[in-house]
mmCIF file of C-alpha atoms in Angstrom:
data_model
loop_
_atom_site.group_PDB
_atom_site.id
_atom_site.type_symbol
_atom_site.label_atom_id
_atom_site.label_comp_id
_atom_site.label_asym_id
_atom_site.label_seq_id
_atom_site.Cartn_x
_atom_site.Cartn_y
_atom_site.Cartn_z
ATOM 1 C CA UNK V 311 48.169 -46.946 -25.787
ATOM 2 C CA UNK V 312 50.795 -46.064 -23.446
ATOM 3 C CA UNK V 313 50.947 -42.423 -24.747
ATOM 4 C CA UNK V 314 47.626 -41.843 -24.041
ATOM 5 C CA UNK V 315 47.676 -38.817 -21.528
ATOM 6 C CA UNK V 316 44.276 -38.004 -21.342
ATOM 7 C CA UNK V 317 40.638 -40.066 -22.237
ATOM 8 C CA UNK V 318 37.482 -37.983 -22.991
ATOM 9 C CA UNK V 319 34.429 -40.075 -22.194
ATOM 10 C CA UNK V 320 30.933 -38.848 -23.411
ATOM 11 C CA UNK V 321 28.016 -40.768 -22.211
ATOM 12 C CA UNK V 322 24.880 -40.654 -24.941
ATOM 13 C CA UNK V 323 21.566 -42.209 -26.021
ATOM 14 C CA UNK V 324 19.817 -42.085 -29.082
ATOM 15 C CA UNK V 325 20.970 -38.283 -30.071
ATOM 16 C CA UNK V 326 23.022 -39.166 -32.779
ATOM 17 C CA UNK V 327 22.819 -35.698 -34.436
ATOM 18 C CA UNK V 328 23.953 -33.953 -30.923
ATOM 19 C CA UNK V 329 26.649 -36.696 -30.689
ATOM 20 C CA UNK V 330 28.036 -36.163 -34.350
ATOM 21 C CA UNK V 331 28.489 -31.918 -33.415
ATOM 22 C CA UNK V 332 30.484 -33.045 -30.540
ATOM 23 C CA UNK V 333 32.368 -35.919 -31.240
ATOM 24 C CA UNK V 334 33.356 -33.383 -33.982
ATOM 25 C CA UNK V 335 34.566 -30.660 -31.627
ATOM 26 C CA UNK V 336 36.877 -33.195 -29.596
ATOM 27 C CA UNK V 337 38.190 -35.053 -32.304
ATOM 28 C CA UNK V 338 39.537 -31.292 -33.958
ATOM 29 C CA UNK V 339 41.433 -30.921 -30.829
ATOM 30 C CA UNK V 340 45.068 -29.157 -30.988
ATOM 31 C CA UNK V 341 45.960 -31.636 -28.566
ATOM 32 C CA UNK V 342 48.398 -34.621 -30.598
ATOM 33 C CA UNK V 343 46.143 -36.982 -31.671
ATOM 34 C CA UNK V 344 48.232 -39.775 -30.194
ATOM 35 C CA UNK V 345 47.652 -38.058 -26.891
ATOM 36 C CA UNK V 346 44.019 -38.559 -26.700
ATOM 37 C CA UNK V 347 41.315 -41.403 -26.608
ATOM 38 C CA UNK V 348 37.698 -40.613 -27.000
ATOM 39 C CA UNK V 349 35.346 -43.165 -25.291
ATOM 40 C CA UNK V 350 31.345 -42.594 -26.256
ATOM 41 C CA UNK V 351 29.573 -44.795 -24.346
ATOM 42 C CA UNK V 352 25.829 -45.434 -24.817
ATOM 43 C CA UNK V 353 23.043 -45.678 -21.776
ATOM 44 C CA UNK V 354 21.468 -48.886 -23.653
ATOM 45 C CA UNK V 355 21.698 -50.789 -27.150
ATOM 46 C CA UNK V 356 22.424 -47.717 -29.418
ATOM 47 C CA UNK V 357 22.717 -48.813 -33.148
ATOM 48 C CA UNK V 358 22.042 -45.324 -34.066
ATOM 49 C CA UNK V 359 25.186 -43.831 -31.971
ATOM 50 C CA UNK V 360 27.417 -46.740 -32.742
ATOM 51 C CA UNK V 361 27.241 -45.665 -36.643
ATOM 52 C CA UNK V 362 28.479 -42.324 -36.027
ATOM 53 C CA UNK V 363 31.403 -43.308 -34.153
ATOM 54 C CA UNK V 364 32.011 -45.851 -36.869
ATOM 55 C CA UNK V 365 31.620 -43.216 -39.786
ATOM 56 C CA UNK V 366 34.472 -41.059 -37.845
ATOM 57 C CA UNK V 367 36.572 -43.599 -37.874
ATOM 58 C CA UNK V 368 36.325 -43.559 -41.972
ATOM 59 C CA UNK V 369 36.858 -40.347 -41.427
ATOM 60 C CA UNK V 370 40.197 -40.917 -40.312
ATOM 61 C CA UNK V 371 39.650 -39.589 -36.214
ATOM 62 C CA UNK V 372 42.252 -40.601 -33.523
ATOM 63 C CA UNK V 373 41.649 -43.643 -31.481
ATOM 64 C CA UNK V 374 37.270 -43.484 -30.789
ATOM 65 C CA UNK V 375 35.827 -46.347 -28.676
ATOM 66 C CA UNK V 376 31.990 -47.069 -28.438
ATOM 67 C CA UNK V 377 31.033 -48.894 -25.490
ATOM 68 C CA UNK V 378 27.406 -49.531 -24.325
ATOM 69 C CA UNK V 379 25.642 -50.485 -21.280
ATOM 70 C CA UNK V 380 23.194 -53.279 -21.696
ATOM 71 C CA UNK V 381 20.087 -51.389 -20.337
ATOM 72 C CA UNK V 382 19.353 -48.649 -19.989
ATOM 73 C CA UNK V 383 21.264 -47.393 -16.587
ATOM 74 C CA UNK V 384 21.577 -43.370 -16.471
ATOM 75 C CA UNK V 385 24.777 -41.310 -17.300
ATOM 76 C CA UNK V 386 26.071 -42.069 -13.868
ATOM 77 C CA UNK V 387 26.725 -45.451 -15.005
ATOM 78 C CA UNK V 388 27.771 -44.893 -18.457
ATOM 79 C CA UNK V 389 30.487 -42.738 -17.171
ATOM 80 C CA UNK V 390 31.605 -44.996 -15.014
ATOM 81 C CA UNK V 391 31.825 -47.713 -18.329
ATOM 82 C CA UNK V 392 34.163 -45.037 -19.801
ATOM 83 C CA UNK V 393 36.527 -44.137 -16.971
ATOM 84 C CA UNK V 394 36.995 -47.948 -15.660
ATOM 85 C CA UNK V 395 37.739 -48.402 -19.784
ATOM 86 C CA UNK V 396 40.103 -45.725 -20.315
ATOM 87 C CA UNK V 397 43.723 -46.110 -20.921
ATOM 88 C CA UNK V 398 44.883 -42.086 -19.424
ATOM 89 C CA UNK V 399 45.825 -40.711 -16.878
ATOM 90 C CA UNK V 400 43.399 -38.109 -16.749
ATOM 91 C CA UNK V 401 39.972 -38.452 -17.648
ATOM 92 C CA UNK V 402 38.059 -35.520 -19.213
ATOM 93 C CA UNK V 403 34.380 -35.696 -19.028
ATOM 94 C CA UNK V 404 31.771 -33.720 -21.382
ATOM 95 C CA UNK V 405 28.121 -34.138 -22.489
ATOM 96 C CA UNK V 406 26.958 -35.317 -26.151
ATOM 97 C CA UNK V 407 24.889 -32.015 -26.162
ATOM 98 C CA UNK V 408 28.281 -30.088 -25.625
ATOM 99 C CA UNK V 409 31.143 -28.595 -27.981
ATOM 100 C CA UNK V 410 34.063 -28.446 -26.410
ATOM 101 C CA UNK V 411 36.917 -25.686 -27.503
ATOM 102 C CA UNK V 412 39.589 -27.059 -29.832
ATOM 103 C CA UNK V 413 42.200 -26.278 -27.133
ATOM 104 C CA UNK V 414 40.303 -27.537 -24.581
ATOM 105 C CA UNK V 415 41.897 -30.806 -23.932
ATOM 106 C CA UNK V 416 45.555 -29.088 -24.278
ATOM 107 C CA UNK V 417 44.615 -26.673 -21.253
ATOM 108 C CA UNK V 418 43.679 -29.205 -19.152
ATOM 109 C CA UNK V 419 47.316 -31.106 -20.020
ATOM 110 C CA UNK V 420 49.210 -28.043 -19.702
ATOM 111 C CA UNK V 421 48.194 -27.059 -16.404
ATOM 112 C CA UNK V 422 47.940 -30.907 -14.840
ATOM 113 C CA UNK V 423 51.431 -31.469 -13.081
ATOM 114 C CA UNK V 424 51.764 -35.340 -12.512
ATOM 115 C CA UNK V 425 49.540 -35.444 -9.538
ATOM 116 C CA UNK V 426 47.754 -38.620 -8.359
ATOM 117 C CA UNK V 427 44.473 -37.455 -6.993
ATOM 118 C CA UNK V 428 43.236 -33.929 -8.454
ATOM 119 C CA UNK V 429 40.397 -32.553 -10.467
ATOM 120 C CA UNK V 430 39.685 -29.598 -12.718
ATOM 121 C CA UNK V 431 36.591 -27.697 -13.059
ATOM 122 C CA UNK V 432 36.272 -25.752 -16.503
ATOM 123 C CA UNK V 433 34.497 -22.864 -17.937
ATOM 124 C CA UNK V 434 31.083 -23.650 -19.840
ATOM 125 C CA UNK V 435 29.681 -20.921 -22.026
ATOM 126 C CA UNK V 436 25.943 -21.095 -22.232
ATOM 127 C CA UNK V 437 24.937 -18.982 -25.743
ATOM 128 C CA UNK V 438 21.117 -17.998 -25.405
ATOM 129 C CA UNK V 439 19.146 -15.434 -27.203
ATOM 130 C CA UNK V 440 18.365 -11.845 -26.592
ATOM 131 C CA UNK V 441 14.939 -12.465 -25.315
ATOM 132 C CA UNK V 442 15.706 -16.087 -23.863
ATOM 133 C CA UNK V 443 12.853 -18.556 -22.651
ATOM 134 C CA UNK V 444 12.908 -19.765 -19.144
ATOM 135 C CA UNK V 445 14.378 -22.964 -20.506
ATOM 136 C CA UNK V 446 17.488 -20.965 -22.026
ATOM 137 C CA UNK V 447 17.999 -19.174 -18.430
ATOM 138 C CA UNK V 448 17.712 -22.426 -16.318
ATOM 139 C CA UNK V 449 20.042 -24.157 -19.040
ATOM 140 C CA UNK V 450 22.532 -20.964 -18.589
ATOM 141 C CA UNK V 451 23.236 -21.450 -14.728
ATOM 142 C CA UNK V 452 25.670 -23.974 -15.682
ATOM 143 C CA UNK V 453 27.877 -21.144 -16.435
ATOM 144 C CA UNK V 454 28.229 -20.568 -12.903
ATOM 145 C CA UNK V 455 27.852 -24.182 -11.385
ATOM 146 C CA UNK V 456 30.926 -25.142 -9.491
ATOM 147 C CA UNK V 457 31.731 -28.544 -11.026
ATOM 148 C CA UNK V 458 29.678 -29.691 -14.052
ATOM 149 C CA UNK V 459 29.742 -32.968 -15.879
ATOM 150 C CA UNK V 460 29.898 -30.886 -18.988
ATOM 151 C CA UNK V 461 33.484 -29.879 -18.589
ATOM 152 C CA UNK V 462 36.128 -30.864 -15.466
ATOM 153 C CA UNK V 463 38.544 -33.953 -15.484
ATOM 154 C CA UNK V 464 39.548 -35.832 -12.849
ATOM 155 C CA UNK V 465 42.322 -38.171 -12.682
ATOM 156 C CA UNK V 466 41.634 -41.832 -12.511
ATOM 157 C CA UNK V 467 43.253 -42.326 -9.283
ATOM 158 C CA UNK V 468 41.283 -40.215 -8.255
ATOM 159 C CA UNK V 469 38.041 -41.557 -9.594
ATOM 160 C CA UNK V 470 39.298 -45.129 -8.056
ATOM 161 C CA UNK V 471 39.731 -43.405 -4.719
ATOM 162 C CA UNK V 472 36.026 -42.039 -4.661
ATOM 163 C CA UNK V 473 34.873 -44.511 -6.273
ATOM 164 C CA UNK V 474 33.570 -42.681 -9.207
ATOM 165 C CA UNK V 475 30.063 -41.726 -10.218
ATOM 166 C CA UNK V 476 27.069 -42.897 -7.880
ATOM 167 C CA UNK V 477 24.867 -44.855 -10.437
ATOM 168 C CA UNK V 478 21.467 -44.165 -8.039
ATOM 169 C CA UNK V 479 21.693 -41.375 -9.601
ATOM 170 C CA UNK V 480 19.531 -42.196 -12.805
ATOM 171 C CA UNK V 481 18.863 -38.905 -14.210
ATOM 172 C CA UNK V 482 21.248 -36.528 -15.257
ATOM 173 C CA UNK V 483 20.415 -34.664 -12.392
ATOM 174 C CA UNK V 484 23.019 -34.155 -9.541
ATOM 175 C CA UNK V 485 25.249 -37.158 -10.130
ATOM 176 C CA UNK V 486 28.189 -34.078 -10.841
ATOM 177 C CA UNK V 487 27.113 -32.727 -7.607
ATOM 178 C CA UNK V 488 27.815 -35.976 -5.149
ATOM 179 C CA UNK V 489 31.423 -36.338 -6.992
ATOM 180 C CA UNK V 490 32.156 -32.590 -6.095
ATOM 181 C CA UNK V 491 31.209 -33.302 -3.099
ATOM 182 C CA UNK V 492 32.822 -36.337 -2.687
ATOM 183 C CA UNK V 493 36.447 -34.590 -3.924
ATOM 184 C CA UNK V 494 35.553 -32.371 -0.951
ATOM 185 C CA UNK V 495 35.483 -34.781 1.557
ATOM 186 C CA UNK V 496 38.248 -36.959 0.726
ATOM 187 C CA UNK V 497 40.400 -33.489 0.665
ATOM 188 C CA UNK V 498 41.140 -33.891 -3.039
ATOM 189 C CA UNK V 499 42.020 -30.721 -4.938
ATOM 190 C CA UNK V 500 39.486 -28.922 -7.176
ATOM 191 C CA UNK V 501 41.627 -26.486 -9.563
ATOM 192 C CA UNK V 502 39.411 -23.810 -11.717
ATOM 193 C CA UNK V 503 40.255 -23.938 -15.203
ATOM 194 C CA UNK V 504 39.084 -21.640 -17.147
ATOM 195 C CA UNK V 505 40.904 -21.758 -20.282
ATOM 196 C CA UNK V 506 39.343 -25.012 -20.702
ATOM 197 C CA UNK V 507 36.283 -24.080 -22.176
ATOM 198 C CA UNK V 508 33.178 -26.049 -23.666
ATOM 199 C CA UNK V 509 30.063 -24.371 -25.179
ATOM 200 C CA UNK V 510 26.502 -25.750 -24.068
ATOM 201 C CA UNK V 511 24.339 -24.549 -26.975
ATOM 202 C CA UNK V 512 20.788 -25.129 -25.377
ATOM 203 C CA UNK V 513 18.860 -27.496 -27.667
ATOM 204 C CA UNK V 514 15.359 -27.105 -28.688
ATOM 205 C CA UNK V 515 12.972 -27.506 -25.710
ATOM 206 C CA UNK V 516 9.315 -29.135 -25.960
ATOM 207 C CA UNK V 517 6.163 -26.844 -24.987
ATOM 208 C CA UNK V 518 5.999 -27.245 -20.699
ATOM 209 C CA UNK V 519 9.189 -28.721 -20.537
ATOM 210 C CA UNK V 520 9.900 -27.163 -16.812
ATOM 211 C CA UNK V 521 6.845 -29.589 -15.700
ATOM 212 C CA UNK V 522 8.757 -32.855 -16.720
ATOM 213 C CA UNK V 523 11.870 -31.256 -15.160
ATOM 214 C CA UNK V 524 10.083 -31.306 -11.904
ATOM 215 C CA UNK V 525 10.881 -35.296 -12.114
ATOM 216 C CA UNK V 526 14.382 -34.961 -11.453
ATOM 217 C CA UNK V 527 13.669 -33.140 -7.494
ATOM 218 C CA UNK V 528 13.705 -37.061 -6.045
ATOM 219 C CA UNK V 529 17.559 -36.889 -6.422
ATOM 220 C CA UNK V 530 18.203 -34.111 -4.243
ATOM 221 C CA UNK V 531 16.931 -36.386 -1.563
ATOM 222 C CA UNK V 532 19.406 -38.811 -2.304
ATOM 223 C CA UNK V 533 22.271 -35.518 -2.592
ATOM 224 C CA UNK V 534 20.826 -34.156 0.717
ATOM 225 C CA UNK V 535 20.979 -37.705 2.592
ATOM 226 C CA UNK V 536 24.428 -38.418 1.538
ATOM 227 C CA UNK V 537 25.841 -34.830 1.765
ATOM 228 C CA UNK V 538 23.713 -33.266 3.963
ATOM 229 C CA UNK V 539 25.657 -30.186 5.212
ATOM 230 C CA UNK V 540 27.432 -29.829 2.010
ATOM 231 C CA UNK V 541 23.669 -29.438 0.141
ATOM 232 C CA UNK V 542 22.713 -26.985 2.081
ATOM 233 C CA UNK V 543 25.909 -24.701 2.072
ATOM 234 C CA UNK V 544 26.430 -25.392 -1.930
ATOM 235 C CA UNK V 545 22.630 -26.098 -3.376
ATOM 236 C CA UNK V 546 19.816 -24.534 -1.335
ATOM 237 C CA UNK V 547 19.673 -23.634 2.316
ATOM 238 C CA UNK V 548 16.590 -24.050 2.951
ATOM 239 C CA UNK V 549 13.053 -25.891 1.421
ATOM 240 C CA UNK V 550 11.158 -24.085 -1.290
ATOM 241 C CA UNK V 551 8.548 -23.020 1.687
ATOM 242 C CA UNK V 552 6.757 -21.097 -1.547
ATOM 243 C CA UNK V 553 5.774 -24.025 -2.935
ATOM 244 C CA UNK V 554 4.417 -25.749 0.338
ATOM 245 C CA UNK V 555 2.646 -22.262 0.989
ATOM 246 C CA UNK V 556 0.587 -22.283 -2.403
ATOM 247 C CA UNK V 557 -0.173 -26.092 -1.787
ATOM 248 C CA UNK V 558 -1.605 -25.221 1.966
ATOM 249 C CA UNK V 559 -3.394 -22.697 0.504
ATOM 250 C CA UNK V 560 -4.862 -24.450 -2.253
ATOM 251 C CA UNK V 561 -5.778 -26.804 0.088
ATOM 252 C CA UNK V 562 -7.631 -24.565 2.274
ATOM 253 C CA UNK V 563 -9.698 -22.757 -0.350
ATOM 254 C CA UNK V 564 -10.736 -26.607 -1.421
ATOM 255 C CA UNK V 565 -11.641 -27.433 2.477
ATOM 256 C CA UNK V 566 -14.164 -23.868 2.255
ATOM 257 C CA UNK V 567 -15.131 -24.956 -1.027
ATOM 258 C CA UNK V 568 -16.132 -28.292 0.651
ATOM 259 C CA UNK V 569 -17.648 -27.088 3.505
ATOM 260 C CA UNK V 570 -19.011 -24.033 1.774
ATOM 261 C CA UNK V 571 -17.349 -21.394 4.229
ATOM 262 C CA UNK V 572 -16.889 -18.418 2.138
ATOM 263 C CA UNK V 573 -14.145 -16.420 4.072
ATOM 264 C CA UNK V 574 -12.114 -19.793 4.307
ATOM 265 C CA UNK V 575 -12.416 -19.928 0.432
ATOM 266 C CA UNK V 576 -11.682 -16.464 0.627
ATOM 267 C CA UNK V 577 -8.387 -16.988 2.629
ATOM 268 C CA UNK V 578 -7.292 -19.947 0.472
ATOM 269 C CA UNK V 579 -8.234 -18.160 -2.744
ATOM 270 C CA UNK V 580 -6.434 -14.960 -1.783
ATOM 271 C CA UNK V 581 -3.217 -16.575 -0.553
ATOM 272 C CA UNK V 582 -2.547 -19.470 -3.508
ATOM 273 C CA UNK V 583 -3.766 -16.757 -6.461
ATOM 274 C CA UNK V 584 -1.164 -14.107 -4.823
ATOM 275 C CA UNK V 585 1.842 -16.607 -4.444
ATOM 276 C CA UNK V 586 1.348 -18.620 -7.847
ATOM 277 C CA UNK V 587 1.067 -14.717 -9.417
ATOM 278 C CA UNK V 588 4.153 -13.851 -7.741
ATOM 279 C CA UNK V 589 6.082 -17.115 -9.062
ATOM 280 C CA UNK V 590 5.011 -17.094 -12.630
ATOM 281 C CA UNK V 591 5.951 -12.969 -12.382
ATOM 282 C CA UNK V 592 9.482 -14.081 -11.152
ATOM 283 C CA UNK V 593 9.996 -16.316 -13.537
ATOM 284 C CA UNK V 594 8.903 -13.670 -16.627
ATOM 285 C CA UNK V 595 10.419 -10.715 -15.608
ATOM 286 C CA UNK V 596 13.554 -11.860 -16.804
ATOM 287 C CA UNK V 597 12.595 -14.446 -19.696
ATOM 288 C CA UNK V 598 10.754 -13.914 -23.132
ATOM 289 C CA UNK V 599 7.475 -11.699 -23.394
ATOM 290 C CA UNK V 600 5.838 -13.646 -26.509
ATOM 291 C CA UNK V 601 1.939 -14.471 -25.393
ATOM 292 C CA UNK V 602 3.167 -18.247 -26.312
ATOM 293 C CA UNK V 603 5.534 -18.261 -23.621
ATOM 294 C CA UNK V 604 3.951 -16.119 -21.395
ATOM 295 C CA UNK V 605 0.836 -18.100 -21.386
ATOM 296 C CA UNK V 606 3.314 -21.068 -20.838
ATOM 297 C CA UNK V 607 4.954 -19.673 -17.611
ATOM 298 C CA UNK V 608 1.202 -18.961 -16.403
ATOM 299 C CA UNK V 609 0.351 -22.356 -16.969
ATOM 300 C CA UNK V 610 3.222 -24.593 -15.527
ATOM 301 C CA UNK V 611 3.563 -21.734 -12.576
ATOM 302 C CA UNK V 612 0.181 -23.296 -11.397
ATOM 303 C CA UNK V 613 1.408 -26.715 -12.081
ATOM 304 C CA UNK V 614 5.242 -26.933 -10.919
ATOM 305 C CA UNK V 615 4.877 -26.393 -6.850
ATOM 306 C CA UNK V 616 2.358 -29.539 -6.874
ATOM 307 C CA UNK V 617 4.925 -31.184 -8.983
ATOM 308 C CA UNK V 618 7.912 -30.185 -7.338
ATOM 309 C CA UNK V 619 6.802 -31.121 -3.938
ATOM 310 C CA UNK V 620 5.242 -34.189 -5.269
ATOM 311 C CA UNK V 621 9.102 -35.511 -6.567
ATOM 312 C CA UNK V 622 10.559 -34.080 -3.267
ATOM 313 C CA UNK V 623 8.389 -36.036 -0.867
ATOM 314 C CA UNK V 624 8.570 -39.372 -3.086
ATOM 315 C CA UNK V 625 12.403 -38.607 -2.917
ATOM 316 C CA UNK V 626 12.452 -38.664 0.733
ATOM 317 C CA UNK V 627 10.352 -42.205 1.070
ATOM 318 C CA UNK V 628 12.640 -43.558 -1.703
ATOM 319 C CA UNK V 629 15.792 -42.642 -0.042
ATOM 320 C CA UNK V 630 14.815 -42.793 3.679
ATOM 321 C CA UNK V 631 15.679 -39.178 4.572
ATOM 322 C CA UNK V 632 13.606 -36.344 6.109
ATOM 323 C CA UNK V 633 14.083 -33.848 3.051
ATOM 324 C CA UNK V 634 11.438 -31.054 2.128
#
């Protein structure tokens, strides 16, 4: 194992079909195959994973590990499994939804020059339709995210310095973010790499799924109380007042509906139908025009600031921090 220069852990659950398009991509690397360990490492008992790893290994791959946590724990912590486990010096990180160039891992070789602590940042390519949904669009920002999970490396020095991944984080939501912002306090370098790249095709979305997304807003809490200037100058500077807006509103055309004063209803009527108009407008101008997904922007527009603020505020008791 000692010529192992670089390990490429992918944390997974239960996609076996996403896992087989990727663990295809990294195992064509140009990269010598003696150069290279690939660590898939499952968020939970996985039989369904574990067999495709095994059928590449027929197949004749380069050195493939499969590694599982015993419950189910979030990516966070199935990342850490795989860097703690890994025999390089550098440890490239993608997602099993992800397929990474063929001379992706020889980029990130070629430019790394023996240091200790550093980390790279790569390019990922986001392919959406001509008329994309709002899903697609959302899915697309990683292209210009600063450090995403779906492409950098980091050494493991430098992992063992930060202490890798924050497992609190039990979504894959934001956990990329505290280790960017970690590298940035500790004063570690963050080179941009853009010949390394990895495609992010957007997989197929279930009807409403911005409404279950909403779940994920209780870990910017935990970003915000750990990193508080950082989330402000890197994520969003300041609350999604919109959202608290066509809540009070709502709320006040409820309180004249109550107490059956008409220009209170008025007020509250007037103010929540022109701001929840005004989101679901923002979010179709640029997005598909079908009447399915029109009707579905209408729909979760309504729904999402309730949600949103409803994760936010639970974030903020869970993690003891005054966060709107």
């Amino acid at each position: 194992m000692e010529d192992i220069q670089i390990s490429v852990v992918v944390p997974t659950y239960k996609r076996p079909v996403l896992l087989k398009a990727c663990l295809k991509s990294v195992v064509n690397q140009t990269l010598e195959k003696h150069q290279f360990e690939i660590i898939i490492v499952s968020d939970g008992p996985d039989e369904e994973s574990e067999k495709v790893v095994v059928q590449e290994l027929k197949e004749g791959a380069p050195a493939i590990r499969f590694l599982s946590l015993p419950n189910k724990s979030g990516p966070a912590a199935a990342r850490n499994l795989g860097w703690k486990s890994a025999s390089g010096t550098i440890i490239a990180f993608t997602d099993d939804d992800c397929l990474p160039d063929k001379n992706w891992l020889k980029n990130i070789v070629s430019r790394y020059n023996g240091q200790k602590e550093i980390a790279f940042t790569g390019r990922v390519i986001v392919p959406v339709s001509k008329q994309p949904t709002d899903f697609e669009l959302n899915t697309k920002g990683l292209e210009t995210g600063e450090f995403v999970t779906a492409n950098c490396a980091v050494t493991k020095a430098t992992l063992q310095t930060v202490g890798g991944f924050d497992e609190a984080f039990k979504a894959a939501w934001r956990e990329d973010s505290d280790l960017h912002f970690k590298l940035i306090e500790w004063g570690i370098a963050i080179e941009k790499l853009d010949e390394a790249i990895v495609v992010h095709p957007v997989r197929k979305a279930p009807w409403a799924i911005s409404l279950r997304e909403q779940k994920k807003t209780q870990f910017n809490a935990l970003l915000y109380k750990k990193h508080p200037s950082l989330y402000r100058q890197r994520i969003k500077s300041s609350p999604s007042w919109n959202y608290y807006f066509i809540i009070l509103f709502f709320v006040v055309l409820l309180l004249g509906s109550l107490l059956e004063i008409s220009w209170l209803m008025s007020i509250g009527l007037s103010g929540w139908f022109l701001l929840s108009t005004a989101f679901a407008f923002k979010r179709l101008r640029v997005s598909r025009k079908t009447v399915s997904h029109i009707f579905e922007m209408i729909v979760t527009s309504i729904i999402i600031p309730f949600l949103s603020v409803y994760w936010t505020l639970r974030g903020a008791v869970k993690y003891r921090v005054l966060f709107f």
